Short mmCIF file of C-alpha atoms in Angstrom, two decimals:
data_model
loop_
_atom_site.label_atom_id
_atom_site.label_comp_id
_atom_site.label_asym_id
_atom_site.label_seq_id
_atom_site.Cartn_x
_atom_site.Cartn_y
_atom_site.Cartn_z
CA UNK J 1 174.99 -97.92 -71.04
CA UNK J 2 173.82 -94.37 -71.88
CA UNK J 3 172.67 -92.40 -68.88
CA UNK J 4 168.95 -91.23 -69.37
CA UNK J 5 168.47 -87.35 -68.92
CA UNK J 6 165.20 -86.20 -67.71
CA UNK J 7 163.63 -83.55 -70.28
CA UNK J 8 162.71 -80.24 -68.82
CA UNK J 9 159.00 -79.50 -69.43
CA UNK J 10 158.37 -76.18 -70.88
CA UNK J 11 154.71 -75.06 -71.57
CA UNK J 12 153.61 -73.11 -74.69
CA UNK J 13 150.45 -71.15 -74.20
CA UNK J 14 147.93 -70.41 -77.27
CA UNK J 15 144.55 -68.98 -77.18
CA UNK J 16 143.90 -69.58 -80.79
CA UNK J 17 140.47 -70.91 -80.75
CA UNK J 18 139.02 -73.69 -82.76
CA UNK J 19 138.73 -72.93 -86.41
CA UNK J 20 141.59 -70.50 -86.50
CA UNK J 21 144.47 -70.77 -88.93
CA UNK J 22 147.41 -72.79 -87.36
CA UNK J 23 149.24 -74.44 -90.20
CA UNK J 24 152.04 -72.11 -91.78
CA UNK J 25 150.99 -69.07 -89.74
CA UNK J 26 154.01 -67.22 -88.65
CA UNK J 27 154.23 -68.03 -84.90
CA UNK J 28 152.70 -71.49 -85.47
CA UNK J 29 155.73 -72.21 -87.50
CA UNK J 30 158.02 -70.70 -84.89
CA UNK J 31 156.47 -73.27 -82.37
CA UNK J 32 157.11 -76.19 -84.73
CA UNK J 33 160.81 -75.05 -85.35
CA UNK J 34 161.34 -74.51 -81.69
CA UNK J 35 159.96 -78.24 -80.97
CA UNK J 36 162.43 -79.51 -83.60
CA UNK J 37 164.99 -77.57 -82.08
CA UNK J 38 164.17 -79.09 -78.79
CA UNK J 39 164.37 -82.55 -80.37
CA UNK J 40 167.64 -81.92 -81.80
CA UNK J 41 169.30 -81.18 -78.30
CA UNK J 42 167.01 -83.66 -76.41
CA UNK J 43 166.79 -81.13 -73.39
CA UNK J 44 163.27 -80.12 -73.38
CA UNK J 45 159.68 -81.53 -73.96
CA UNK J 46 157.39 -78.87 -74.99
CA UNK J 47 153.51 -79.01 -73.73
CA UNK J 48 151.41 -76.94 -76.07
CA UNK J 49 148.16 -75.99 -74.45
CA UNK J 50 145.25 -74.77 -76.66
CA UNK J 51 141.63 -74.14 -76.16
CA UNK J 52 139.40 -77.18 -76.03
CA UNK J 53 138.58 -78.35 -79.76
CA UNK J 54 141.81 -76.99 -81.26
CA UNK J 55 144.10 -80.00 -80.26
CA UNK J 56 143.68 -82.06 -82.99
CA UNK J 57 144.24 -79.34 -85.63
CA UNK J 58 147.53 -78.54 -83.68
CA UNK J 59 148.70 -82.36 -83.39
CA UNK J 60 147.98 -82.81 -87.08
CA UNK J 61 150.25 -80.02 -87.93
CA UNK J 62 153.05 -80.93 -85.26
CA UNK J 63 153.22 -84.59 -86.36
CA UNK J 64 154.86 -83.45 -89.73
CA UNK J 65 157.63 -82.24 -87.63
CA UNK J 66 161.30 -83.94 -87.01
CA UNK J 67 160.30 -84.73 -83.56
CA UNK J 68 158.27 -87.30 -81.77
CA UNK J 69 154.88 -86.97 -80.00
CA UNK J 70 155.03 -87.73 -76.33
CA UNK J 71 158.99 -87.20 -76.13
CA UNK J 72 159.70 -83.87 -77.64
CA UNK J 73 156.13 -82.50 -77.64
CA UNK J 74 152.55 -83.11 -76.38
CA UNK J 75 149.28 -81.00 -77.06
CA UNK J 76 146.83 -80.60 -74.21
CA UNK J 77 143.21 -79.22 -74.06
CA UNK J 78 140.85 -79.12 -70.96
CA UNK J 79 138.63 -82.05 -71.00
CA UNK J 80 134.73 -81.56 -71.45
CA UNK J 81 134.26 -82.97 -67.92
CA UNK J 82 136.89 -80.50 -66.45
CA UNK J 83 135.42 -77.53 -68.41
CA UNK J 84 131.72 -78.40 -67.02
CA UNK J 85 132.92 -79.00 -63.46
CA UNK J 86 134.97 -75.44 -63.47
CA UNK J 87 131.93 -73.77 -64.74
CA UNK J 88 129.62 -75.24 -62.34
CA UNK J 89 132.18 -74.30 -59.45
CA UNK J 90 132.84 -70.79 -60.87
CA UNK J 91 129.36 -69.33 -61.85
CA UNK J 92 130.44 -65.90 -61.90
CA UNK J 93 133.84 -66.85 -64.07
CA UNK J 94 137.11 -64.76 -63.13
CA UNK J 95 136.73 -61.15 -63.22
CA UNK J 96 138.60 -59.49 -66.31
CA UNK J 97 139.05 -62.85 -68.04
CA UNK J 98 137.07 -64.98 -70.60
CA UNK J 99 135.78 -68.11 -69.35
CA UNK J 100 137.83 -70.27 -71.77
CA UNK J 101 141.13 -68.72 -70.95
CA UNK J 102 140.25 -69.02 -67.34
CA UNK J 103 139.42 -72.84 -67.62
CA UNK J 104 142.70 -73.35 -69.59
CA UNK J 105 144.80 -71.59 -66.94
CA UNK J 106 143.10 -73.82 -64.39
CA UNK J 107 143.52 -76.91 -66.20
CA UNK J 108 147.23 -75.96 -66.72
CA UNK J 109 147.87 -75.04 -63.14
CA UNK J 110 146.28 -78.39 -62.04
CA UNK J 111 147.38 -80.89 -64.72
CA UNK J 112 150.17 -79.51 -66.60
CA UNK J 113 153.56 -79.50 -64.65
CA UNK J 114 156.22 -77.51 -66.43
CA UNK J 115 159.31 -75.24 -65.43
CA UNK J 116 157.67 -72.29 -67.09
CA UNK J 117 155.33 -71.18 -69.65
CA UNK J 118 155.98 -69.42 -73.12
CA UNK J 119 152.87 -67.03 -74.22
CA UNK J 120 153.06 -66.86 -77.96
CA UNK J 121 151.36 -63.63 -78.23
CA UNK J 122 151.34 -60.52 -75.68
CA UNK J 123 147.43 -60.33 -76.16
CA UNK J 124 146.80 -63.73 -74.98
CA UNK J 125 145.79 -62.52 -71.31
CA UNK J 126 145.11 -65.67 -69.80
CA UNK J 127 148.68 -66.30 -69.16
CA UNK J 128 148.40 -63.94 -66.20
CA UNK J 129 146.45 -66.67 -64.40
CA UNK J 130 149.14 -69.11 -64.59
CA UNK J 131 150.59 -69.94 -61.13
CA UNK J 132 154.21 -70.87 -62.67
CA UNK J 133 156.77 -68.54 -64.20
CA UNK J 134 156.23 -67.49 -67.61
CA UNK J 135 157.86 -65.52 -70.53
CA UNK J 136 155.86 -63.83 -73.31
CA UNK J 137 156.72 -63.37 -77.17
CA UNK J 138 156.76 -59.95 -78.70
CA UNK J 139 156.62 -60.59 -82.24
CA UNK J 140 155.95 -56.90 -83.31
CA UNK J 141 153.43 -54.17 -83.11
CA UNK J 142 153.42 -53.39 -86.69
CA UNK J 143 149.86 -51.48 -86.74
CA UNK J 144 151.59 -48.90 -84.86
CA UNK J 145 154.08 -48.19 -87.53
CA UNK J 146 151.37 -48.74 -90.52
CA UNK J 147 148.40 -47.20 -89.03
CA UNK J 148 146.84 -46.53 -92.64
CA UNK J 149 144.29 -48.89 -94.03
CA UNK J 150 142.86 -50.03 -90.66
CA UNK J 151 139.25 -49.00 -90.22
CA UNK J 152 139.18 -46.03 -87.45
CA UNK J 153 136.08 -46.87 -85.56
CA UNK J 154 136.82 -50.58 -85.19
CA UNK J 155 140.72 -50.15 -84.69
CA UNK J 156 141.63 -46.57 -83.55
CA UNK J 157 138.59 -45.44 -81.49
CA UNK J 158 139.00 -45.17 -77.95
CA UNK J 159 137.93 -48.93 -77.56
CA UNK J 160 139.20 -49.89 -80.80
CA UNK J 161 140.97 -53.24 -81.56
CA UNK J 162 144.42 -51.74 -81.56
CA UNK J 163 144.14 -49.32 -78.94
CA UNK J 164 142.92 -52.36 -76.55
CA UNK J 165 145.68 -54.30 -77.91
CA UNK J 166 148.28 -51.82 -76.41
CA UNK J 167 146.61 -51.72 -73.14
CA UNK J 168 146.41 -55.66 -73.07
CA UNK J 169 149.86 -55.97 -74.29
CA UNK J 170 151.46 -53.72 -71.77
CA UNK J 171 149.58 -55.82 -68.91
CA UNK J 172 150.56 -59.14 -70.16
CA UNK J 173 154.14 -58.50 -70.87
CA UNK J 174 154.53 -56.72 -67.63
CA UNK J 175 153.05 -59.66 -65.88
CA UNK J 176 155.92 -62.09 -67.58
CA UNK J 177 159.22 -62.58 -65.93
CA UNK J 178 160.85 -62.12 -69.59
CA UNK J 179 159.77 -60.81 -72.77
CA UNK J 180 161.29 -62.44 -76.01
CA UNK J 181 161.77 -60.23 -79.18
CA UNK J 182 163.13 -61.67 -82.29
CA UNK J 183 165.04 -58.54 -83.52
CA UNK J 184 166.84 -55.51 -81.99
CA UNK J 185 164.36 -53.18 -84.16
CA UNK J 186 161.24 -54.72 -82.55
CA UNK J 187 162.95 -54.82 -79.03
CA UNK J 188 163.97 -51.15 -79.09
CA UNK J 189 160.93 -49.60 -81.29
CA UNK J 190 157.96 -51.83 -80.19
CA UNK J 191 159.26 -52.98 -76.89
CA UNK J 192 160.95 -50.05 -75.03
CA UNK J 193 159.73 -47.25 -76.84
CA UNK J 194 156.01 -47.84 -77.53
CA UNK J 195 155.15 -50.57 -74.72
CA UNK J 196 157.40 -48.95 -72.15
CA UNK J 197 159.15 -52.20 -71.10
CA UNK J 198 162.48 -52.28 -69.22
CA UNK J 199 165.23 -53.08 -71.64
CA UNK J 200 166.74 -55.62 -69.19
CA UNK J 201 163.49 -57.42 -69.37
CA UNK J 202 163.70 -58.29 -72.97
CA UNK J 203 165.86 -61.21 -74.43
CA UNK J 204 166.54 -60.93 -78.18
CA UNK J 205 166.29 -64.35 -79.69
CA UNK J 206 166.84 -64.18 -83.48
CA UNK J 207 165.28 -66.96 -85.48
CA UNK J 208 167.67 -69.69 -86.41
CA UNK J 209 166.97 -70.14 -90.24
CA UNK J 210 164.37 -72.77 -91.15
CA UNK J 211 165.51 -75.69 -93.15
CA UNK J 212 162.94 -77.42 -95.22
CA UNK J 213 165.21 -80.05 -96.86
CA UNK J 214 164.16 -82.70 -94.69
CA UNK J 215 160.78 -82.46 -96.08
CA UNK J 216 162.11 -83.11 -99.64
CA UNK J 217 164.61 -86.00 -98.93
CA UNK J 218 165.36 -86.26 -102.81
CA UNK J 219 166.88 -82.89 -102.64
CA UNK J 220 170.77 -82.94 -102.06
CA UNK J 221 173.19 -80.02 -101.34
CA UNK J 222 170.27 -77.43 -101.88
CA UNK J 223 170.24 -78.06 -105.52
CA UNK J 224 167.72 -78.28 -108.09
CA UNK J 225 167.57 -80.87 -110.82
CA UNK J 226 165.16 -81.88 -113.37
CA UNK J 227 164.58 -85.16 -111.38
CA UNK J 228 164.11 -83.24 -107.93
CA UNK J 229 161.51 -80.78 -109.67
CA UNK J 230 159.91 -83.83 -111.01
CA UNK J 231 159.56 -85.17 -107.52
CA UNK J 232 158.34 -81.93 -106.14
CA UNK J 233 155.84 -81.39 -108.96
CA UNK J 234 154.29 -84.82 -108.14
CA UNK J 235 153.84 -83.55 -104.68
CA UNK J 236 151.85 -80.72 -105.80
CA UNK J 237 149.80 -82.65 -108.28
CA UNK J 238 148.82 -85.04 -105.52
CA UNK J 239 148.03 -82.07 -103.23
CA UNK J 240 145.59 -80.59 -106.04
CA UNK J 241 144.08 -83.87 -106.42
CA UNK J 242 143.23 -84.16 -102.62
CA UNK J 243 141.74 -80.88 -102.41
CA UNK J 244 140.03 -81.27 -105.73
CA UNK J 245 141.63 -78.13 -107.33
CA UNK J 246 141.00 -79.11 -110.95
CA UNK J 247 143.27 -76.75 -112.77
CA UNK J 248 146.37 -77.87 -110.93
CA UNK J 249 145.57 -81.78 -110.75
CA UNK J 250 147.50 -82.24 -114.09
CA UNK J 251 149.61 -79.02 -113.93
CA UNK J 252 153.14 -79.29 -115.22
CA UNK J 253 154.71 -77.52 -112.02
CA UNK J 254 158.21 -78.80 -113.29
CA UNK J 255 157.87 -77.21 -116.71
CA UNK J 256 155.86 -73.99 -116.18
CA UNK J 257 157.78 -70.95 -114.72
CA UNK J 258 156.34 -69.44 -111.77
CA UNK J 259 157.35 -67.14 -108.97
CA UNK J 260 156.28 -67.83 -105.36
CA UNK J 261 155.06 -65.84 -102.36
CA UNK J 262 154.62 -67.30 -99.20
CA UNK J 263 152.81 -65.04 -96.84
CA UNK J 264 149.51 -64.10 -95.44
CA UNK J 265 147.55 -61.35 -96.62
CA UNK J 266 147.97 -58.19 -94.62
CA UNK J 267 148.55 -54.63 -95.08
CA UNK J 268 152.12 -54.56 -94.61
CA UNK J 269 152.65 -57.83 -96.72
CA UNK J 270 152.54 -55.92 -99.97
CA UNK J 271 151.36 -58.77 -101.87
CA UNK J 272 149.54 -56.98 -104.23
CA UNK J 273 152.51 -55.23 -105.73
CA UNK J 274 154.07 -58.37 -106.29
CA UNK J 275 150.90 -59.49 -108.18
CA UNK J 276 151.07 -56.06 -110.08
CA UNK J 277 154.74 -57.02 -111.14
CA UNK J 278 153.67 -60.25 -112.52
CA UNK J 279 150.82 -58.85 -114.35
CA UNK J 280 153.28 -56.02 -115.96
CA UNK J 281 155.52 -59.04 -116.97
CA UNK J 282 152.82 -61.01 -118.45
CA UNK J 283 150.84 -58.52 -120.29
CA UNK J 284 153.07 -55.68 -121.05
CA UNK J 285 156.55 -57.76 -121.39
CA UNK J 286 155.08 -60.88 -122.55
CA UNK J 287 157.27 -63.02 -120.02
CA UNK J 288 155.72 -66.14 -119.61
CA UNK J 289 155.55 -66.34 -115.53
CA UNK J 290 152.97 -67.43 -113.27
CA UNK J 291 152.65 -66.48 -109.66
CA UNK J 292 151.73 -69.07 -107.00
CA UNK J 293 151.21 -67.86 -103.58
CA UNK J 294 149.78 -69.32 -100.13
CA UNK J 295 148.14 -65.76 -99.71
CA UNK J 296 144.35 -66.37 -99.37
CA UNK J 297 142.31 -63.86 -101.70
CA UNK J 298 139.69 -61.78 -99.66
CA UNK J 299 137.34 -60.76 -102.54
CA UNK J 300 135.87 -57.32 -102.39
CA UNK J 301 138.36 -56.22 -99.63
CA UNK J 302 139.39 -52.73 -100.41
CA UNK J 303 142.39 -52.47 -97.74
CA UNK J 304 144.47 -54.60 -100.31
CA UNK J 305 145.36 -54.11 -103.92
CA UNK J 306 145.23 -57.93 -104.54
CA UNK J 307 141.65 -58.93 -105.10
CA UNK J 308 140.73 -55.99 -107.30
CA UNK J 309 143.63 -56.41 -109.41
CA UNK J 310 142.90 -59.90 -109.83
CA UNK J 311 139.43 -59.20 -110.90
CA UNK J 312 140.07 -56.08 -113.02
CA UNK J 313 142.95 -58.01 -115.07
CA UNK J 314 141.21 -61.43 -115.06
CA UNK J 315 144.52 -62.99 -113.50
CA UNK J 316 142.76 -66.10 -111.96
CA UNK J 317 144.66 -68.64 -114.03
CA UNK J 318 147.83 -66.54 -113.61
CA UNK J 319 147.98 -65.56 -109.97
CA UNK J 320 146.94 -68.66 -108.17
CA UNK J 321 146.15 -68.77 -104.47
CA UNK J 322 146.91 -72.13 -102.38
CA UNK J 323 146.27 -71.23 -98.63
CA UNK J 324 146.55 -73.54 -95.69
CA UNK J 325 149.05 -76.04 -97.51
CA UNK J 326 150.76 -78.84 -95.44
CA UNK J 327 154.50 -78.61 -94.88
CA UNK J 328 155.55 -80.74 -97.51
CA UNK J 329 153.42 -78.96 -100.05
CA UNK J 330 154.94 -75.75 -98.87
CA UNK J 331 158.40 -76.96 -99.34
CA UNK J 332 157.69 -78.28 -102.67
CA UNK J 333 156.25 -75.10 -103.89
CA UNK J 334 159.52 -73.28 -102.88
CA UNK J 335 161.57 -75.69 -104.69
CA UNK J 336 159.55 -75.86 -108.06
CA UNK J 337 159.48 -72.03 -108.15
CA UNK J 338 162.08 -69.91 -110.20
CA UNK J 339 162.10 -67.28 -107.80
CA UNK J 340 160.47 -66.56 -104.36
CA UNK J 341 159.48 -62.92 -103.72
CA UNK J 342 158.96 -61.46 -100.32
CA UNK J 343 157.69 -58.05 -100.86
CA UNK J 344 156.74 -57.18 -97.15
CA UNK J 345 157.34 -53.65 -95.93
CA UNK J 346 158.12 -54.81 -92.36
CA UNK J 347 158.93 -58.26 -90.28
CA UNK J 348 159.43 -58.57 -86.71
CA UNK J 349 162.43 -60.73 -87.26
CA UNK J 350 166.03 -60.42 -88.69
CA UNK J 351 165.57 -61.12 -92.56
CA UNK J 352 162.70 -63.04 -93.45
CA UNK J 353 161.48 -66.74 -92.87
CA UNK J 354 160.73 -67.12 -96.85
CA UNK J 355 164.22 -66.30 -97.52
CA UNK J 356 165.43 -68.81 -95.30
CA UNK J 357 163.03 -71.58 -96.33
CA UNK J 358 163.63 -70.77 -99.95
CA UNK J 359 167.19 -71.04 -100.25
CA UNK J 360 167.17 -74.24 -98.00
CA UNK J 361 165.45 -76.09 -101.10
CA UNK J 362 167.53 -74.36 -103.77
CA UNK J 363 165.51 -71.37 -104.87
CA UNK J 364 166.70 -67.64 -104.68
CA UNK J 365 164.57 -65.07 -103.00
CA UNK J 366 164.27 -61.27 -103.56
CA UNK J 367 163.13 -59.29 -100.33
CA UNK J 368 161.60 -55.82 -99.81
CA UNK J 369 163.60 -53.39 -97.99
CA UNK J 370 162.64 -52.74 -94.33
CA UNK J 371 163.85 -52.76 -90.97
CA UNK J 372 164.05 -56.48 -91.01
CA UNK J 373 166.19 -56.65 -94.02
CA UNK J 374 168.48 -53.86 -92.86
CA UNK J 375 169.21 -55.64 -89.66
CA UNK J 376 170.30 -58.54 -91.86
CA UNK J 377 172.48 -56.56 -94.03
CA UNK J 378 174.49 -55.70 -91.03
CA UNK J 379 176.10 -58.96 -91.00
CA UNK J 380 175.35 -60.21 -94.56
CA UNK J 381 175.92 -57.12 -96.74
CA UNK J 382 176.29 -59.23 -100.02
CA UNK J 383 172.73 -59.86 -100.09
CA UNK J 384 172.20 -56.32 -101.05
CA UNK J 385 171.77 -56.84 -104.89
CA UNK J 386 168.70 -58.98 -104.19
CA UNK J 387 167.01 -56.52 -102.00
CA UNK J 388 164.45 -54.14 -103.77
CA UNK J 389 162.25 -51.00 -102.59
CA UNK J 390 158.88 -52.64 -101.81
CA UNK J 391 157.09 -49.63 -103.47
CA UNK J 392 158.96 -49.64 -106.57
CA UNK J 393 157.06 -52.35 -108.88
CA UNK J 394 159.35 -51.68 -111.81
CA UNK J 395 162.22 -52.31 -109.56
CA UNK J 396 160.61 -55.43 -108.53
CA UNK J 397 160.05 -56.58 -112.20
CA UNK J 398 163.73 -55.93 -113.09
CA UNK J 399 164.96 -58.00 -110.22
CA UNK J 400 162.73 -60.75 -110.99
CA UNK J 401 163.91 -60.89 -114.59
CA UNK J 402 167.47 -60.84 -113.28
CA UNK J 403 167.08 -63.73 -111.12
CA UNK J 404 165.18 -65.82 -113.77
CA UNK J 405 167.77 -65.07 -116.19
CA UNK J 406 170.51 -66.36 -114.08
CA UNK J 407 169.27 -68.22 -110.79
CA UNK J 408 172.54 -69.98 -110.18
CA UNK J 409 174.12 -66.73 -109.77
CA UNK J 410 171.43 -65.69 -107.26
CA UNK J 411 171.48 -68.82 -105.20
CA UNK J 412 175.54 -68.68 -105.12
CA UNK J 413 175.12 -65.23 -103.54
CA UNK J 414 172.42 -66.35 -101.03
CA UNK J 415 173.70 -69.95 -100.14
CA UNK J 416 176.84 -68.75 -98.32
CA UNK J 417 174.84 -66.19 -96.11
CA UNK J 418 172.08 -69.01 -95.30
CA UNK J 419 174.89 -71.52 -94.48
CA UNK J 420 176.61 -69.12 -92.15
CA UNK J 421 173.25 -68.21 -90.26
CA UNK J 422 172.64 -71.97 -89.84
CA UNK J 423 175.65 -72.17 -87.44
CA UNK J 424 173.25 -70.80 -84.87
CA UNK J 425 170.58 -73.52 -85.10
CA UNK J 426 166.94 -73.94 -83.77
CA UNK J 427 168.43 -76.17 -80.74
CA UNK J 428 170.18 -72.90 -79.53
CA UNK J 429 167.01 -70.75 -80.19
CA UNK J 430 164.79 -73.35 -78.42
CA UNK J 431 167.28 -73.12 -75.44
CA UNK J 432 166.62 -69.49 -75.13
CA UNK J 433 162.93 -69.75 -75.32
CA UNK J 434 162.94 -72.53 -72.54
CA UNK J 435 165.45 -70.66 -70.39
CA UNK J 436 163.38 -67.32 -70.76
CA UNK J 437 160.13 -69.33 -69.85
CA UNK J 438 161.99 -70.95 -66.72
CA UNK J 439 163.48 -67.67 -65.56
CA UNK J 440 167.16 -68.56 -66.36
CA UNK J 441 167.50 -66.15 -69.52
CA UNK J 442 169.29 -62.69 -69.17
CA UNK J 443 167.81 -59.62 -70.99
CA UNK J 444 169.37 -56.45 -72.58
CA UNK J 445 171.49 -55.83 -75.44
#
């Protein structure tokens, strides 16, 4: 008889309110990968606490994981009755905290027994009200490296958003028993130099490479065939039908060549230059290639090149936005694409999630150079030929053409690096998170 081992309960704290983006957001994906890692090692059960009204959104996403609800994870929110009773008992609230986070913390302290908490963002202040130990994630502080483009009054004045973020993050991170960063460059530049943290309090936990192959069971050995592209294309058409996207419901994804960008629209993501590269290839060089992206288009925004480029060049049928896609559709887009482009100037991790995800289902990925890529190249120097200057659109065009002309060569270069990094799986990364939350991790590097 196999001896039953009790799972260690670990809390995950999120203050994302109802209506906020969850599926395929960076940290939300990390929560998912961590839960899958915990499922693999069967050591932990992760209790995800969210504001009331957000729970079902999170459950819907987590149910697509290779993990079992109630065994590997559970989502919690304060009940309506608890919220009502708390407000009645605390008419003045808790000084310095919003009611909704104070209610979350009170509910957690009374009803969720865990060995420790993992706060998913340093500006989620409510974790300071938790009575159990906690660790906090420090994904990055990118606006302090890329301040241009943020409206001064809203972001950089004395009470601007990023000025307040710095003050709040310092308080929240110093309240935590441990801080978890995902790379040395963030730990050094943002953790120690910007936020003034003690190096010994920071644990570096590089992301294990995501592996999307389980979402596409028809793909074997991370190879693309006509049959596998047919299957992935069927997933995409079914999604287009469900979302009533008329242009794509009969679209031949398996036949039409397209590049793929899988990121949100932020100043540092540089999506506009990827679209500009595709525009030059289409209109100037007569290369038949579309760009599909999970990036939403913020029409009228002047802080990004993307919407004005799409409008001026009438690219609405050549650069297509598919935001908020389910995990299976996300994987199918990677698999059908000729190449994935990650043009970002800066990421807080080692490498890019899109590089790992793309290669895991058989599609090569080109990456814009930044400290995240430089840290990856320290151990995987053979990836250098597939890295480009993110400011150099012509260099991007050249590299896209090279990969499209010989995708097998590019994939053969990238697959060994991906497989080596897989040796450190999400089960190990999940253990670092759990140990940090429960006070067992050691910092410093």
